[in-house]
PDB file of C-alpha atoms in Angstrom:
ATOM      1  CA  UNK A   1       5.768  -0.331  63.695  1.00  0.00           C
ATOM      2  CA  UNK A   2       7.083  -2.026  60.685  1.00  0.00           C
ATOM      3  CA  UNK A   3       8.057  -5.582  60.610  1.00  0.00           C
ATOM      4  CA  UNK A   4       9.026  -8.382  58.035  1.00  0.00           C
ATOM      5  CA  UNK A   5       8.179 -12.111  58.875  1.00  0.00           C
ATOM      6  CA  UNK A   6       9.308 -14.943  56.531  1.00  0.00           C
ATOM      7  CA  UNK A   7       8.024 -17.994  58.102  1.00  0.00           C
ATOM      8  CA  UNK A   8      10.241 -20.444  56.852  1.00  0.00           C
ATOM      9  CA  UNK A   9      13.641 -20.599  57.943  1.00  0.00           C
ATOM     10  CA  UNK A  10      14.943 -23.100  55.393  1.00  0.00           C
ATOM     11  CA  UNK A  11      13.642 -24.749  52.436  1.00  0.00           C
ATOM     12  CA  UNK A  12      15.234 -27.196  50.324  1.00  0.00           C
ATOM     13  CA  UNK A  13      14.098 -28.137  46.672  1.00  0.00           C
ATOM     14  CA  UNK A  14      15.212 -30.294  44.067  1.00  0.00           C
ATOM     15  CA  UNK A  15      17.189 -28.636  41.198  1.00  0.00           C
ATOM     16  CA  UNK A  16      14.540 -27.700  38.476  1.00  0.00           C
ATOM     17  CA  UNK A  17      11.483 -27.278  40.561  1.00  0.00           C
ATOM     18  CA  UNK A  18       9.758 -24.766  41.127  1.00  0.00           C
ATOM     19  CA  UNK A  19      10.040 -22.148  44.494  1.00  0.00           C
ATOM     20  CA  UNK A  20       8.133 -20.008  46.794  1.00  0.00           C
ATOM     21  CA  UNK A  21       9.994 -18.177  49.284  1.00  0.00           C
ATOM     22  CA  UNK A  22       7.178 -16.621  51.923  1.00  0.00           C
ATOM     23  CA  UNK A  23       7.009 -12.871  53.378  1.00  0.00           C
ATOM     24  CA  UNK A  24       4.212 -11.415  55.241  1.00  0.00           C
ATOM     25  CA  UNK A  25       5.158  -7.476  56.092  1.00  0.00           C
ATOM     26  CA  UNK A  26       3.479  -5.083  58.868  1.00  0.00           C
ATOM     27  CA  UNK A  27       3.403  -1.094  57.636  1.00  0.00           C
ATOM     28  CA  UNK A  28       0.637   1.363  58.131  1.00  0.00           C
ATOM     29  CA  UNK A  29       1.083   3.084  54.367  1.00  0.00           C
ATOM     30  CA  UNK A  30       1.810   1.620  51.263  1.00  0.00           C
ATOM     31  CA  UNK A  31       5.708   0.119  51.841  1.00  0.00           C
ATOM     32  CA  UNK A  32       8.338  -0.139  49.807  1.00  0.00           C
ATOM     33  CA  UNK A  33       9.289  -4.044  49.334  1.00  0.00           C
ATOM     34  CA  UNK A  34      12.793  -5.691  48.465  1.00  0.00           C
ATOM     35  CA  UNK A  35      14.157  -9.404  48.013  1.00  0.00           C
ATOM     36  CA  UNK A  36      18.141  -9.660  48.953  1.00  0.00           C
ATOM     37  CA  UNK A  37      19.930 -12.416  48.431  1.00  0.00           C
ATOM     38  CA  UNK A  38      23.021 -13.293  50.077  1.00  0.00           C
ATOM     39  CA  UNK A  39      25.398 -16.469  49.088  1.00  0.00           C
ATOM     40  CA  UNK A  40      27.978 -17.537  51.648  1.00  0.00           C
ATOM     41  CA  UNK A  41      30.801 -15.349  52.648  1.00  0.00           C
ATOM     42  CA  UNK A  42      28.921 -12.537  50.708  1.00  0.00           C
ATOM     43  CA  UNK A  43      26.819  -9.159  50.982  1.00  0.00           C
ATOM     44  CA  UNK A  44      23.484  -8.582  50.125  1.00  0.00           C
ATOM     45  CA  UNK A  45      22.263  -8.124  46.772  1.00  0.00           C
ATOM     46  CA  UNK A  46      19.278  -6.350  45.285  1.00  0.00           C
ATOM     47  CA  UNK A  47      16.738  -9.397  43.550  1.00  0.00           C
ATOM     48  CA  UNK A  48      14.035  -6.671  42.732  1.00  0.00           C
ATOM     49  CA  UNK A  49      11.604  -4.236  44.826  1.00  0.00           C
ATOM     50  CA  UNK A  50       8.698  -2.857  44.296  1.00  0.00           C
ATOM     51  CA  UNK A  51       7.665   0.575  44.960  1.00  0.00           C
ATOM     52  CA  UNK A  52       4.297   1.038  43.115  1.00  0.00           C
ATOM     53  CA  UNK A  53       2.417  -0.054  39.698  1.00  0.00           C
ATOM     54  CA  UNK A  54       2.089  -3.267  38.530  1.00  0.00           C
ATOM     55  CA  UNK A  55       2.038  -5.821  41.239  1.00  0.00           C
ATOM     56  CA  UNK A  56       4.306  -7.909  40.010  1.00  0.00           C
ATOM     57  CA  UNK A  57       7.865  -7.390  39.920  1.00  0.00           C
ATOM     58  CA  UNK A  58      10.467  -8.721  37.653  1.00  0.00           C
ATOM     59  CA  UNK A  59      14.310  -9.019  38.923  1.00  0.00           C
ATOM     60  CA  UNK A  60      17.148 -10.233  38.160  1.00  0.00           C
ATOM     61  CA  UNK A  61      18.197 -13.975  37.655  1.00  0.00           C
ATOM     62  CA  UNK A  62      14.796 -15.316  36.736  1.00  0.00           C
ATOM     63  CA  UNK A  63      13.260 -14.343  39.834  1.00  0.00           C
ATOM     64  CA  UNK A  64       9.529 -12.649  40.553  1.00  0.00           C
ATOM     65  CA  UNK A  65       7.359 -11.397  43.314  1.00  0.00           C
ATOM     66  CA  UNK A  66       3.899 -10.472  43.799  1.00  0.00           C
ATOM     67  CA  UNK A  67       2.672  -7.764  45.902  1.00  0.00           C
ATOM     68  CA  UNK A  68      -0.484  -8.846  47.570  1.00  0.00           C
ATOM     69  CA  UNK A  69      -1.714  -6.077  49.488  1.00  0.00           C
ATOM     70  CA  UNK A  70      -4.934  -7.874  50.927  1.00  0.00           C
ATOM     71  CA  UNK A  71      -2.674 -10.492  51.990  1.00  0.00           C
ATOM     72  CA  UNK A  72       0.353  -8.109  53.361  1.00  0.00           C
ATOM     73  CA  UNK A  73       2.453 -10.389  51.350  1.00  0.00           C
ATOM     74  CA  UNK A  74       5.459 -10.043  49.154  1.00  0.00           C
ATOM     75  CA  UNK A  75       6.443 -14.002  48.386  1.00  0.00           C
ATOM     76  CA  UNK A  76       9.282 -14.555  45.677  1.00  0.00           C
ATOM     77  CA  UNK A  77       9.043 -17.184  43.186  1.00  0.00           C
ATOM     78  CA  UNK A  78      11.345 -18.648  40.338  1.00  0.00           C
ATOM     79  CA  UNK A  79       9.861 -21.139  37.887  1.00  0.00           C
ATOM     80  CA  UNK A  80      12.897 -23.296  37.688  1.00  0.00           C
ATOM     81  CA  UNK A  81      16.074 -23.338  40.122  1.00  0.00           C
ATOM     82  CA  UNK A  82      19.584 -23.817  39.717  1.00  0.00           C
ATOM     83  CA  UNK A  83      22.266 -25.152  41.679  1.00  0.00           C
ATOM     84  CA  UNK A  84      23.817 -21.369  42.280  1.00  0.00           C
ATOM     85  CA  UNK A  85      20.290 -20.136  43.539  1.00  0.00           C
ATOM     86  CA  UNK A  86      21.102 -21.942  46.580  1.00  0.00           C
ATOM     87  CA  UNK A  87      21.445 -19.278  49.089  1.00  0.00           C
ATOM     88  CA  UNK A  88      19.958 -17.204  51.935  1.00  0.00           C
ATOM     89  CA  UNK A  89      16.902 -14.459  51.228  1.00  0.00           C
ATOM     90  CA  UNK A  90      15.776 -12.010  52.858  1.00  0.00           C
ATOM     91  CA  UNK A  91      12.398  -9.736  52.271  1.00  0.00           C
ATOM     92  CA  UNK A  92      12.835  -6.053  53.977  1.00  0.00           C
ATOM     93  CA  UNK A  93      10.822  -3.755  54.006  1.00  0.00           C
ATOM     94  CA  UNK A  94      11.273   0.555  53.531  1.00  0.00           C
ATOM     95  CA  UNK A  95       9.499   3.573  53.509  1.00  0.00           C
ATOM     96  CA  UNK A  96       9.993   7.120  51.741  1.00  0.00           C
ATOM     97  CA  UNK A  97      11.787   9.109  53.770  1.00  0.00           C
ATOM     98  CA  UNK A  98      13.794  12.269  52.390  1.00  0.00           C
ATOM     99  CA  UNK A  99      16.377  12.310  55.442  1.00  0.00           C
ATOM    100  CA  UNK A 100      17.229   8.432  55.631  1.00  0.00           C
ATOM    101  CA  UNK A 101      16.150   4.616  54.572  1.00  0.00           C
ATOM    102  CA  UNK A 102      14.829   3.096  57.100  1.00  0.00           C
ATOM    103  CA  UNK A 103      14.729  -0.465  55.731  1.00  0.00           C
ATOM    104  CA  UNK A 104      13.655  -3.708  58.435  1.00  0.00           C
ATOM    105  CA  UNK A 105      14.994  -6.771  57.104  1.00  0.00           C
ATOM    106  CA  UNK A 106      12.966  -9.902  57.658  1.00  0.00           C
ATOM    107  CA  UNK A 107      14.974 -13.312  59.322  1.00  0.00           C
ATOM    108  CA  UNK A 108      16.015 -14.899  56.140  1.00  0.00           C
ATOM    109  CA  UNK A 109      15.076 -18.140  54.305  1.00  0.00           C
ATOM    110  CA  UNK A 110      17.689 -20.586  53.429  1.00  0.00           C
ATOM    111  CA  UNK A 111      17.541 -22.217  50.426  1.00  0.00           C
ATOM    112  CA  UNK A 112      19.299 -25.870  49.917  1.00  0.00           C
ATOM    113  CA  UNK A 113      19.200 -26.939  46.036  1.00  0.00           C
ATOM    114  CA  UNK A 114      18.770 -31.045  45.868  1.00  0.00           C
ATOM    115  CA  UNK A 115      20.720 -32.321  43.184  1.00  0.00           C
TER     116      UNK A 115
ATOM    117  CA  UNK B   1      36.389  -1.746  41.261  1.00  0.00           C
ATOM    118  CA  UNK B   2      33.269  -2.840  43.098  1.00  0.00           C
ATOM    119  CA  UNK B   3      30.330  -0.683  44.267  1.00  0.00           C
ATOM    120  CA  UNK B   4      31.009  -1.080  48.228  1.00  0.00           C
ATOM    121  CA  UNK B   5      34.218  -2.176  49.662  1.00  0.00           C
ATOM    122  CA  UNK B   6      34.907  -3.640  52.921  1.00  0.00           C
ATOM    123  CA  UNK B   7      38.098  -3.993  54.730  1.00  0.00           C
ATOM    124  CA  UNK B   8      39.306  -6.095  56.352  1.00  0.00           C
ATOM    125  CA  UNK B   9      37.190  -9.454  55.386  1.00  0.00           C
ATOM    126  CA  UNK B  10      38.137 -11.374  58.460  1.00  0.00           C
ATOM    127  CA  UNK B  11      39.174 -10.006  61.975  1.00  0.00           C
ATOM    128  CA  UNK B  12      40.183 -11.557  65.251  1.00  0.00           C
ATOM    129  CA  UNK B  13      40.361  -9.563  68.462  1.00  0.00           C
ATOM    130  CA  UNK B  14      40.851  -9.456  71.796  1.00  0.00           C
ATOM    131  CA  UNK B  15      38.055  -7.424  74.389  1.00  0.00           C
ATOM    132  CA  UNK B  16      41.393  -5.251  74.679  1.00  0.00           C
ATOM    133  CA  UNK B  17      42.483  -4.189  71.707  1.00  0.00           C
ATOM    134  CA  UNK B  18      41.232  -1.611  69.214  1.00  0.00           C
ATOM    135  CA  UNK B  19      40.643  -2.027  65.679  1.00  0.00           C
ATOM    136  CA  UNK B  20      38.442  -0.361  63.093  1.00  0.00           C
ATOM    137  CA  UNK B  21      37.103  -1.642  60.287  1.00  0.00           C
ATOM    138  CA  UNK B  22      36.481   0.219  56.760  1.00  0.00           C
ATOM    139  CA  UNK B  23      34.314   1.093  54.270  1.00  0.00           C
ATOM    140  CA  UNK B  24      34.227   2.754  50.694  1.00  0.00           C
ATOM    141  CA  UNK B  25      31.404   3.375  48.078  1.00  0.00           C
ATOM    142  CA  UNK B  26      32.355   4.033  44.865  1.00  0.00           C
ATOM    143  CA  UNK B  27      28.689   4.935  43.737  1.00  0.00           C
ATOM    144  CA  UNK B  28      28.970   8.141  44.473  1.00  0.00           C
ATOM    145  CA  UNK B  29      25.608   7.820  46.508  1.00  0.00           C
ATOM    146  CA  UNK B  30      25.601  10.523  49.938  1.00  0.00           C
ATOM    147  CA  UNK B  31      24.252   8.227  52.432  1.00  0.00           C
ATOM    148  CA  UNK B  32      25.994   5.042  54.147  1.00  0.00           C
ATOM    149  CA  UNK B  33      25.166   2.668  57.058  1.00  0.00           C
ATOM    150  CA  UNK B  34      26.232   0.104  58.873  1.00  0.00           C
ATOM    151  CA  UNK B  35      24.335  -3.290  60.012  1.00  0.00           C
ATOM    152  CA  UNK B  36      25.091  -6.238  62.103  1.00  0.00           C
ATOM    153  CA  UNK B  37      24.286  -9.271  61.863  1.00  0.00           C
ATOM    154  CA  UNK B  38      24.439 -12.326  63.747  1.00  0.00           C
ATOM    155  CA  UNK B  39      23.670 -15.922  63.128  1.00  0.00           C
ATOM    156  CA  UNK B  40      19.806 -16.403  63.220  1.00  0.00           C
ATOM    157  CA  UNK B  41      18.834 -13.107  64.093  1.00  0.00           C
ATOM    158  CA  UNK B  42      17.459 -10.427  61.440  1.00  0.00           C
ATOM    159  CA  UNK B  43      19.740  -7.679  60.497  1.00  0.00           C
ATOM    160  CA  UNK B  44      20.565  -4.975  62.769  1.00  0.00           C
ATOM    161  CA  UNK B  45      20.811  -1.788  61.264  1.00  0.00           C
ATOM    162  CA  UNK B  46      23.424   0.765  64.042  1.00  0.00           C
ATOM    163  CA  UNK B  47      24.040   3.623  62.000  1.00  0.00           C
ATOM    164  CA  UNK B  48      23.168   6.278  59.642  1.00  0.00           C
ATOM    165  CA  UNK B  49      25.092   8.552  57.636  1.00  0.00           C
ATOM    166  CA  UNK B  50      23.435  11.173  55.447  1.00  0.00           C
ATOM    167  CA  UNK B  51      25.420  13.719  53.942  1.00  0.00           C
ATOM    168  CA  UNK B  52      28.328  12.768  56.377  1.00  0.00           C
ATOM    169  CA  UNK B  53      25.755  13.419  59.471  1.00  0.00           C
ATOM    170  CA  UNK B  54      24.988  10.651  61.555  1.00  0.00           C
ATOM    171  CA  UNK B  55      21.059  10.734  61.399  1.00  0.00           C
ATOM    172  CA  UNK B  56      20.376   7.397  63.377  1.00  0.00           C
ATOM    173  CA  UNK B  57      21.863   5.518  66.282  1.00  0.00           C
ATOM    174  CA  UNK B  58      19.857   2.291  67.191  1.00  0.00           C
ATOM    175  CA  UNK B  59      21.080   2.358  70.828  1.00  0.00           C
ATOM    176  CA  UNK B  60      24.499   0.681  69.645  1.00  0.00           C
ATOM    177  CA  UNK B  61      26.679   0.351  73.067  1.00  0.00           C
ATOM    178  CA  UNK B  62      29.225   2.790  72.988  1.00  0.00           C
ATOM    179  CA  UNK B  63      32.648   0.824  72.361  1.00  0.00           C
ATOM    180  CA  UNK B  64      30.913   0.643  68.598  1.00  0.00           C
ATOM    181  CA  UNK B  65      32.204   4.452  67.026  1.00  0.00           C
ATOM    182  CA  UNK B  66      31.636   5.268  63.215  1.00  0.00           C
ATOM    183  CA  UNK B  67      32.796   7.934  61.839  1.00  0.00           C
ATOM    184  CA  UNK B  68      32.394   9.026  58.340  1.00  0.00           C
ATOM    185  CA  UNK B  69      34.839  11.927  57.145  1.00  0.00           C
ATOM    186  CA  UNK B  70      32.839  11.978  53.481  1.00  0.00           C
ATOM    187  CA  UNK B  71      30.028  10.350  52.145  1.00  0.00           C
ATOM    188  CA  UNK B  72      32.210   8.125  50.281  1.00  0.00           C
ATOM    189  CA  UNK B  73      34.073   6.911  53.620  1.00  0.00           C
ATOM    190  CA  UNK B  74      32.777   5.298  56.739  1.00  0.00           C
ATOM    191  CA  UNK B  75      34.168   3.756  59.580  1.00  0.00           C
ATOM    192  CA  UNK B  76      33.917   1.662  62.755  1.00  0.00           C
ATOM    193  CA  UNK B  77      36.164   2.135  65.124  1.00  0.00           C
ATOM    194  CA  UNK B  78      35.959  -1.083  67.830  1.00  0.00           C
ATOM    195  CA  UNK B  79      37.242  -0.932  71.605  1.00  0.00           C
ATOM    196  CA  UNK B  80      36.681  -3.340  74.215  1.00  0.00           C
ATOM    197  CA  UNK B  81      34.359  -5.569  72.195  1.00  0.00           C
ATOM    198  CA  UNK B  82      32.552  -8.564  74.298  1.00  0.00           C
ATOM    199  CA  UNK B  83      32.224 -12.011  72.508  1.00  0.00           C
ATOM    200  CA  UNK B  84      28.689 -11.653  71.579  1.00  0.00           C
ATOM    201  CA  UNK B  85      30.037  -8.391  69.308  1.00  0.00           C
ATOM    202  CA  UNK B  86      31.284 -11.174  66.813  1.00  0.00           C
ATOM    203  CA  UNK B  87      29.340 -10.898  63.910  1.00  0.00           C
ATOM    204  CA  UNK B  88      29.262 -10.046  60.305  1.00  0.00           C
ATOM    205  CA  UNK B  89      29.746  -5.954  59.910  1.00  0.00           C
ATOM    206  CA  UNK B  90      28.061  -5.183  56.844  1.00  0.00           C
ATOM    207  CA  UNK B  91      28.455  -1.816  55.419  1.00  0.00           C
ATOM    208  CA  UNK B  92      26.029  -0.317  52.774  1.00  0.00           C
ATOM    209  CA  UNK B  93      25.343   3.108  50.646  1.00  0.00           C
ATOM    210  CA  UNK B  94      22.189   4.323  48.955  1.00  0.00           C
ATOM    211  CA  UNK B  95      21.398   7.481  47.161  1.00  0.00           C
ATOM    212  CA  UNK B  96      18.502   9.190  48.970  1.00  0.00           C
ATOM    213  CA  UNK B  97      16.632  11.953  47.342  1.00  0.00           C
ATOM    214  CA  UNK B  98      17.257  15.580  48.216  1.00  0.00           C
ATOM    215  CA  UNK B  99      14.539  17.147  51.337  1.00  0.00           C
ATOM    216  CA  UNK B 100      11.106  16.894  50.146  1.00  0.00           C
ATOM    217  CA  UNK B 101      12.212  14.117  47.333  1.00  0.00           C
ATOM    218  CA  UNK B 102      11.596  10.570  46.926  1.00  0.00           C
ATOM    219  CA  UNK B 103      14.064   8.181  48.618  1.00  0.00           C
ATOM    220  CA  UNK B 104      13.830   4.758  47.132  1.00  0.00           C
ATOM    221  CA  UNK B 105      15.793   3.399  49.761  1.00  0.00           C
ATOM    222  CA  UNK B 106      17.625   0.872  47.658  1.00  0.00           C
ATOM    223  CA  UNK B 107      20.607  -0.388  49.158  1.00  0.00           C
ATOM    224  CA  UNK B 108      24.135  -1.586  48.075  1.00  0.00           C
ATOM    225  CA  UNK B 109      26.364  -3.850  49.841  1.00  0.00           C
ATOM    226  CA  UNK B 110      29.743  -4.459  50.699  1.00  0.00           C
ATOM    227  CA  UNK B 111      31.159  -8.159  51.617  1.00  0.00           C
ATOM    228  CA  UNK B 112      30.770  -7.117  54.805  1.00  0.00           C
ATOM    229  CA  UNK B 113      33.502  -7.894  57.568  1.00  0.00           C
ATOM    230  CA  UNK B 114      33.226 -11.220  59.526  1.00  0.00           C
ATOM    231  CA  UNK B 115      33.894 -10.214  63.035  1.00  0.00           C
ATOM    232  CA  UNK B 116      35.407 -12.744  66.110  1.00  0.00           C
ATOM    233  CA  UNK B 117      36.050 -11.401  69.979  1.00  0.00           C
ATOM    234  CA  UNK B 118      38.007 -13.843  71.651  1.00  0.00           C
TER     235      UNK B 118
END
């Protein structure tokens, strides 16, 4: 079965600095991979995925990831962060289906910006 | 207008009453779903709607109804809810690809509806 682990519940850097936000993923075929972000009192909203092709995925609002198949991992990064990154993230995880999305949404990682 | 609506934002309840909360796309996408989710715990997905067919029902306890009368439409029609029902209802759409096609499986958000069962 599928499954999305991001092994740190919160993280807090210091405005500027750099970040790595962590995701390990179980699937048995080549998955389809997504970063959400969600600020307070909000939905979820599409960072990037990646589907196939290069490995590494540009999104929106400075952000990255690298697919790491060896590794199973998916880990966001963003060179420098701002105040309104703070916020919660979540990997998920999909597969092609042609009758529904089955997407399995890791815990989340909450992100505290120091000023 | 945005992609996904919600409403209402914020509802109170009794385990008595019956309310039902709302949802519209406006992406014109044909499928729509909607997830739970609760403080520290991952999101729940209870329903899918493809085409305006419910196609998946993760064992959600039966005083949770959707109903979806077009694929731009969905509801959730609440009776005798039990505190640990309070949560944030999210609501979502996404454009699968016709039989035998490619389904990204991107998904788009509402603001979701913050839940609380007195």
């Amino acid at each position: 079965a599928q499954s999305v682990t991001q092994p740190d519940i919160h993280i807090t850097v210091s405005e500027g600095a750099s970040l790595e936000l962590r995701c390990n993923y179980s699937y048995g075929a080549t998955p389809y991979l997504f970063w959400y972000v969600q600020s307070p009192g909000q939905g979820l909203q599409l960072l990037l995925k990646y589907f196939s092709g290069d490995t590494l995925v540009q999104g929106i609002k400075g952000f990255e990831a690298e697919f790491k198949r060896s590794q199973s991992s998916f880990n966001l990064r963003k060179p420098s962060v701002h105040w309104s990154d703070a916020a919660e993230y979540f990997c998920a995880v999909g597969a092609e289906y042609s009758s529904a999305s089955k997407i399995i949404f890791g815990s989340g990682t909450r992100l505290s910006i120091r000023p | 207008e945005t992609g996904v609506t919600q409403t209402p934002r914020h509802l109170v309840m009794g385990m008595t009453n019956k309310k039902s909360l709302k949802c519209e796309q406006h992406l014109g996408h044909n499928a729509m779903y909607w997830y739970k989710q609760s403080a520290k715990k991952p999101l729940e997905l209870m329903f899918v709607y493809n085409f305006k067919e419910q196609t998946e029902n993760n064992s959600v306890p039966s005083r949770f109804s959707p109903e979806c009368p077009n694929s731009s439409h969905l509801f959730l029609h609440l009776h005798t809810l039990q505190p640990e029902d309070s949560a944030l209802y999210l609501c979502a759409s996404s454009q699968l690809g016709l039989a035998g096609g490619v389904n990204t499986g991107e998904l788009f958000f509402g603001e979701g509806s913050r839940l609380t069962v007195l």
